Structure formats: structure tokens, C-alpha cells
Tab-separated table of C-alpha atoms in Angstrom:
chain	number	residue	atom	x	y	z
A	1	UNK	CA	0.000	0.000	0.000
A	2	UNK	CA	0.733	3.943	-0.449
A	3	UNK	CA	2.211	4.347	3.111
A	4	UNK	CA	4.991	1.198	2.496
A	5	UNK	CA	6.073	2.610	-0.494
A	6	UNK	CA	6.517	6.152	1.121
A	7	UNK	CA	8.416	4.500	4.358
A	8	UNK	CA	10.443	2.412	1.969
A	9	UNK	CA	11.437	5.293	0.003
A	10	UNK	CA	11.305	8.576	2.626
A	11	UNK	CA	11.335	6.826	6.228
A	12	UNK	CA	9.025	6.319	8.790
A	13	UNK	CA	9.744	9.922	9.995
A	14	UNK	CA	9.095	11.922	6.853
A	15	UNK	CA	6.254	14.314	6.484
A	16	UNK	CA	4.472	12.150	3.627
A	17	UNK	CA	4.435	9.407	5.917
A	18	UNK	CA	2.699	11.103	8.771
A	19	UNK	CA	0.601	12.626	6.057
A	20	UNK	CA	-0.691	8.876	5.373
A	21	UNK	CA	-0.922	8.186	8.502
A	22	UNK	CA	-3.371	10.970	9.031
A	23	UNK	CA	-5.147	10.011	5.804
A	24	UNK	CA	-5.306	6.205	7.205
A	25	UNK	CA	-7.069	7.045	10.386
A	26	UNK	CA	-9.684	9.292	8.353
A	27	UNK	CA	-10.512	5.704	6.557
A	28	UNK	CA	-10.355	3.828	9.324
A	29	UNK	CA	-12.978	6.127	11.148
A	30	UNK	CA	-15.301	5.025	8.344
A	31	UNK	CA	-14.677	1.629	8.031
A	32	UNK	CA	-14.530	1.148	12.150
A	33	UNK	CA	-17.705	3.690	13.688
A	34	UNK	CA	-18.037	0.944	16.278
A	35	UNK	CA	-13.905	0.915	17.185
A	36	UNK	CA	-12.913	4.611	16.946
A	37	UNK	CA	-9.635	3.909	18.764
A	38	UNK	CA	-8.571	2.090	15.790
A	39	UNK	CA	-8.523	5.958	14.118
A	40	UNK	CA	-7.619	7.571	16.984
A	41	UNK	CA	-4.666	5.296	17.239
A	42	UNK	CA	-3.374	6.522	13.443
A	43	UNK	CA	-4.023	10.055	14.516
A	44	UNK	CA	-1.840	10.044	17.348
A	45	UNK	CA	0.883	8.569	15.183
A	46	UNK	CA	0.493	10.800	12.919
A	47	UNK	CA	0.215	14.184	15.280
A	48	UNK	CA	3.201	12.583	17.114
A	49	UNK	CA	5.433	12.754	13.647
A	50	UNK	CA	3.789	16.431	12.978
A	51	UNK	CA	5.089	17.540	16.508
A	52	UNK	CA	8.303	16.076	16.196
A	53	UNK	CA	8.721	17.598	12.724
A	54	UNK	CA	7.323	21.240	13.877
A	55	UNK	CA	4.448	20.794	10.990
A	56	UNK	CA	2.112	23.042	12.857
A	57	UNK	CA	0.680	24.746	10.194
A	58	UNK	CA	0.420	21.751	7.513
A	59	UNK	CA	-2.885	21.195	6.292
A	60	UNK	CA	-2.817	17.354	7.378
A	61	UNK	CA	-1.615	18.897	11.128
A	62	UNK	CA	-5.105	20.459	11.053
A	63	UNK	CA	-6.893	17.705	10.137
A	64	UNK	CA	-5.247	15.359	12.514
A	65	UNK	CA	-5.846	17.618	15.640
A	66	UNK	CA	-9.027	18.448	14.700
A	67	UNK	CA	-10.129	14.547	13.985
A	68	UNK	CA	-8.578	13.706	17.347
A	69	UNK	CA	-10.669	16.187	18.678
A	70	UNK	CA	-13.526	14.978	17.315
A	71	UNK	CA	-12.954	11.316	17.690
A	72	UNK	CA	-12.341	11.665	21.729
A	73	UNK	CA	-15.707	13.614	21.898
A	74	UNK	CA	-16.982	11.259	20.140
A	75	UNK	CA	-15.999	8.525	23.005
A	76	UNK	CA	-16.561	11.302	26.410
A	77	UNK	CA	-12.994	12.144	26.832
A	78	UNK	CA	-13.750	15.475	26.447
A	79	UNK	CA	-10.734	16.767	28.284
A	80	UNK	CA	-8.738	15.196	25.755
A	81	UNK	CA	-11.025	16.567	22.906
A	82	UNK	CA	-10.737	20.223	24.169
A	83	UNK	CA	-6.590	19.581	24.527
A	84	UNK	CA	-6.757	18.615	20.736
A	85	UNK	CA	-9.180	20.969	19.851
A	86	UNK	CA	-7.102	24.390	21.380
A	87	UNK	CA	-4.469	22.601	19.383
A	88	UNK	CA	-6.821	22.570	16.302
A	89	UNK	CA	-7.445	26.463	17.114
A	90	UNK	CA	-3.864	27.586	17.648
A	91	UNK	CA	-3.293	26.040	13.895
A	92	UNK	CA	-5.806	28.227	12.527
A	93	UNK	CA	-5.159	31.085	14.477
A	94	UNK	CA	-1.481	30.683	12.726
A	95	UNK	CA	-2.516	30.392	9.428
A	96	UNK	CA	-5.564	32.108	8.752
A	97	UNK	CA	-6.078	34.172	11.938
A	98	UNK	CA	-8.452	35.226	14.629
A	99	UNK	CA	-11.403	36.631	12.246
A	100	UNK	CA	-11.721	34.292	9.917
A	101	UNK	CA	-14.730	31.816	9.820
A	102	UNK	CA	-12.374	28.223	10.016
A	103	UNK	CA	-11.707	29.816	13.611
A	104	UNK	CA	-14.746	30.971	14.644
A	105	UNK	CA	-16.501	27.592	13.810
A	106	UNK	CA	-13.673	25.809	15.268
A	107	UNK	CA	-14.600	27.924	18.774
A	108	UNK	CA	-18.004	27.065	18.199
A	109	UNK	CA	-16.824	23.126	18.340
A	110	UNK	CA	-14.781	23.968	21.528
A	111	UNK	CA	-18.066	25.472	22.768
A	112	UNK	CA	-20.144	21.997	22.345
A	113	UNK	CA	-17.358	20.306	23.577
A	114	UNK	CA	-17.242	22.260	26.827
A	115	UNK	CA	-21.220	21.780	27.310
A	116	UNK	CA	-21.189	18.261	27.023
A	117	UNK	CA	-18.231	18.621	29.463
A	118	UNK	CA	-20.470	20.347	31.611
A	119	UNK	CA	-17.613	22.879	31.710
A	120	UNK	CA	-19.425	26.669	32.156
A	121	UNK	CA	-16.010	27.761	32.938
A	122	UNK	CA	-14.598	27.016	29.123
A	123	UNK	CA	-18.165	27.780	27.605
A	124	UNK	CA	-17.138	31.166	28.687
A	125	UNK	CA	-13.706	31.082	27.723
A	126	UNK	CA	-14.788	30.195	23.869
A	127	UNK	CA	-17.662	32.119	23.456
A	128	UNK	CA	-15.650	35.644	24.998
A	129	UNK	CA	-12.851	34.373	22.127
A	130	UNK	CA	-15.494	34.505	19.421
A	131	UNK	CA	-17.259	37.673	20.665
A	132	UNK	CA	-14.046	39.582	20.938
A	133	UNK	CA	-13.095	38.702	17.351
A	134	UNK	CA	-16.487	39.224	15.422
A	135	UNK	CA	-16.562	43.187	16.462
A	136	UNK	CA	-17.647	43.969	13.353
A	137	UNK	CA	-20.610	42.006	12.497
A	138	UNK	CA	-20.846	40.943	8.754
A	139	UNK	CA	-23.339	38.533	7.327
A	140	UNK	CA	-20.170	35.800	7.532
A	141	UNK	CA	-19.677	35.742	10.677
A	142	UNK	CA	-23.027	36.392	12.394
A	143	UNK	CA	-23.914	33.137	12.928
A	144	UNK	CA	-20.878	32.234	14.913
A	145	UNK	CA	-21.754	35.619	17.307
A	146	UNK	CA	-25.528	34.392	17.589
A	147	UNK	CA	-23.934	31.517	18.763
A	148	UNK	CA	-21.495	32.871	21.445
A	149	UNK	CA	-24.435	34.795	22.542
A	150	UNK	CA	-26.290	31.900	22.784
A	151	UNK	CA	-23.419	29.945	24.374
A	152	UNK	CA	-23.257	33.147	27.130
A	153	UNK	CA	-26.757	33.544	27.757
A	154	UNK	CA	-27.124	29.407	28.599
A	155	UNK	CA	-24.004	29.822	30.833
A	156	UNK	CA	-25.719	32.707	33.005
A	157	UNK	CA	-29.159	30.972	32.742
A	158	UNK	CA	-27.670	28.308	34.757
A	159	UNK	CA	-26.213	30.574	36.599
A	160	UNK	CA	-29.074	32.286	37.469
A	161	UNK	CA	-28.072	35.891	36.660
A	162	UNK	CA	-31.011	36.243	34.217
A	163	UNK	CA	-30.545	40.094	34.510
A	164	UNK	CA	-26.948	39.715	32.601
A	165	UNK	CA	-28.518	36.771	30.681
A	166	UNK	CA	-31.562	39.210	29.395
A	167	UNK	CA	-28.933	41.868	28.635
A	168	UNK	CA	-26.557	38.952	26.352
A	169	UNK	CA	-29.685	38.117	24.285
A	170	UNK	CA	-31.162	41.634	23.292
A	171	UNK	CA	-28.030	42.039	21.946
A	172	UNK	CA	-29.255	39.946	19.141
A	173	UNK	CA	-32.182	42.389	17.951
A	174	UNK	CA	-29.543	45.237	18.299
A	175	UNK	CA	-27.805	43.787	14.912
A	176	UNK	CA	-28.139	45.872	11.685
A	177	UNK	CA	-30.658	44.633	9.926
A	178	UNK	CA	-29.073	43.633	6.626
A	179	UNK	CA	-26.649	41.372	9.054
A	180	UNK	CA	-29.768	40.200	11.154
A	181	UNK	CA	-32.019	39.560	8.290
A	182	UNK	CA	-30.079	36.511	7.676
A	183	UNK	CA	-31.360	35.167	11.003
A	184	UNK	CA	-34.978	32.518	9.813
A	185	UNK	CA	-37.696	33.294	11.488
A	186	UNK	CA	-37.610	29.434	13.712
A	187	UNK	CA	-34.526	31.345	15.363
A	188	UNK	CA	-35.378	34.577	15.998
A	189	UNK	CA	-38.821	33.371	17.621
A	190	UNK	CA	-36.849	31.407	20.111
A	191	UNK	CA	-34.235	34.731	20.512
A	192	UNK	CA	-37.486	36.254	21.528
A	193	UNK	CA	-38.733	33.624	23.669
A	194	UNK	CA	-35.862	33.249	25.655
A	195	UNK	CA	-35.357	37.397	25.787
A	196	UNK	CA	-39.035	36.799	27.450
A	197	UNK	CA	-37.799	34.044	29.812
A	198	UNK	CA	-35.082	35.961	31.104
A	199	UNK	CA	-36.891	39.391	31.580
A	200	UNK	CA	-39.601	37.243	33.886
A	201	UNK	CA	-37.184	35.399	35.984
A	202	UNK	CA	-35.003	39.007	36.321
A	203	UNK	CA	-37.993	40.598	37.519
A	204	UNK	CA	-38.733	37.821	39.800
A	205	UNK	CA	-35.160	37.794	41.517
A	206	UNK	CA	-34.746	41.887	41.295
């Protein structure tokens, strides 16, 4: 196969061969739902080779880390998904930056990590990183800043500050409208619902 041809001519250290590696865990994620530590297993090869080689801003470096973050949600190890996963967002953050929509949605992954985590601590933490980098609201990017605000207002809901909450989720009619308009109608009725929710239950605690 491919990767015994490349470790007969390049090594078992080369970058094509981690490259394979990478490739080979993607298959085997397919062929083995049931067994994910059979892809997980290639992955780690293959981000162990990347690290050793300082690939961190190969393409295949960003698929690995953000596979192995997927595949360890994917099993409950979410502590290990969110270690791959910042890994995943440093990449990105290298080679495309903080604005751009590959790292917004990756933070929006980090974010439904962290919930099933139960972590409101690192809900926080990603939803404040996409908030402070979508400061100018385009059409682009306003889904990822619903989101955050979403992320936020489910954070202090639990919380019980449904003041601050209230406050997080107006924000969402204050968008120009040509940004907003691209909001369907199913979401901004539940926007409104929960704006509702959280101006009872702040009047009820105020």
C-alpha cells in the first residue's frame, strides 16, 4: 500500500508518511464507527510525527488535531477533545487568523465540547474568544456571534443571573438589519422567547 512505499522510500519519519498516517485514520474512522480507537490510534501517530517535525501549520496537522478532537468527543474524553481541539485552534489562528470563519466555527466546536463537558467555565472562555473577534458584524460571521451569545446567555441561565442573561440576548435584535435579516424566522422566535424568559425570571429575583 501507499504508506509502504513512502516508508520504503522517505522513512518512517518523513512528512508524507505522517501525512498517510493521518489520511489512514480518516478511513479507518469510516470503516470502524463501532472501534474509533482504531482511528484515533493513526491520529496520534500521525500528530506525534507532525510535533516532532514542527508541521504546525500543515494542512494534514489540522486535520489530525481536529479529527482527534472529534474522535475523543466522540468517546466522552472530552478533556482530551478540548486539549486537541485548542491545538486545532492555535493552527488556525497561525494560518488564517483570529477573524476568519475556520476559527470561529472551530470555537463554536470547543463550545459543544465544553457543554457536554459540563464545563461553564470554558463555555465562557470560547464564546468571549469569538465575541471579541467578530466586532464587526458581517453577514459571515453572524452566525458564529448568535452563537457565542447563545453559548453566554445558557451559561448565566444556569447561573441564574437572568438580569446579565436578558442583557446577552437583546443584543441579538440590536444587529443591523441587513446582518440580522439573515437570522430565519424558527430562530429569531426562540431569541425572543428566551429574551421573554429571562426578563420574567429578572424581575422575579430583582
Amino acid at each position: 500500500i501507499h504508506i509502504d512505499i513512502i516508508a520504503n522510500k522517505e522513512g518512517k519519519e518523513s512528512l508524507n508518511y505522517a501525512i498517510d498516517l493521518s489520511r489512514l485514520g480518516n478511513i479507518a474512522s469510516q470503516l470502524h464507527p463501532n472501534n474509533l480507537q482504531i482511528a484515533i490510534d493513526y491520529h496520534l501517530k500521525a500528530y506525534n510525527l507532525f510535533d516532532k517535525l514542527k508541521a504546525y501549520d500543515h494542512i494534514f496537522y489540522l486535520v489530525t488535531t481536529g479529527q482527534l478532537s472529534n474522535l475523543y468527543a466522540n468517546i466522552g474524553q472530552y478533556d482530551l477533545a478540548l486539549q486537541y481541539q485548542d491545538k486545532h485552534l492555535m493552527c488556525i489562528k497561525k494560518v488564517e487568523g483570529t477573524s476568519s470563519i475556520s476559527y470561529l466555527n472551530a470555537c463554536n466546536v470547543a463550545i459543544n465540547i465544553a457543554d457536554a463537558a459540563g464545563s461553564n467555565v470554558l463555555i465562557d472562555k470560547y464564546s468571549k474568544e469569538i465575541l471579541q473577534n467578530t466586532s464587526e458584524l458581517t453577514s459571515e460571521n453572524f452566525a458564529n456571534y448568535q452563537f457565542a451569545i447563545s453559548a453566554k446567555h445558557t451559561v448565566l441561565w444556569r447561573q441564574e443571573k437572568y438580569q446579565e442573561a436578558f442583557r446577552r440576548f437583546t443584543q441579538l435584535q440590536q444587529a443591523p438589519s441587513t446582518i440580522a435579516g439573515a437570522i430565519d424566522k424558527t430562530t429569531m422566535a426562540d431569541a425572543q422567547m428566551r429574551i421573554g424568559d429571562c426578563y420574567f425570571q429578572a424581575r422575579q429575583y430583582s
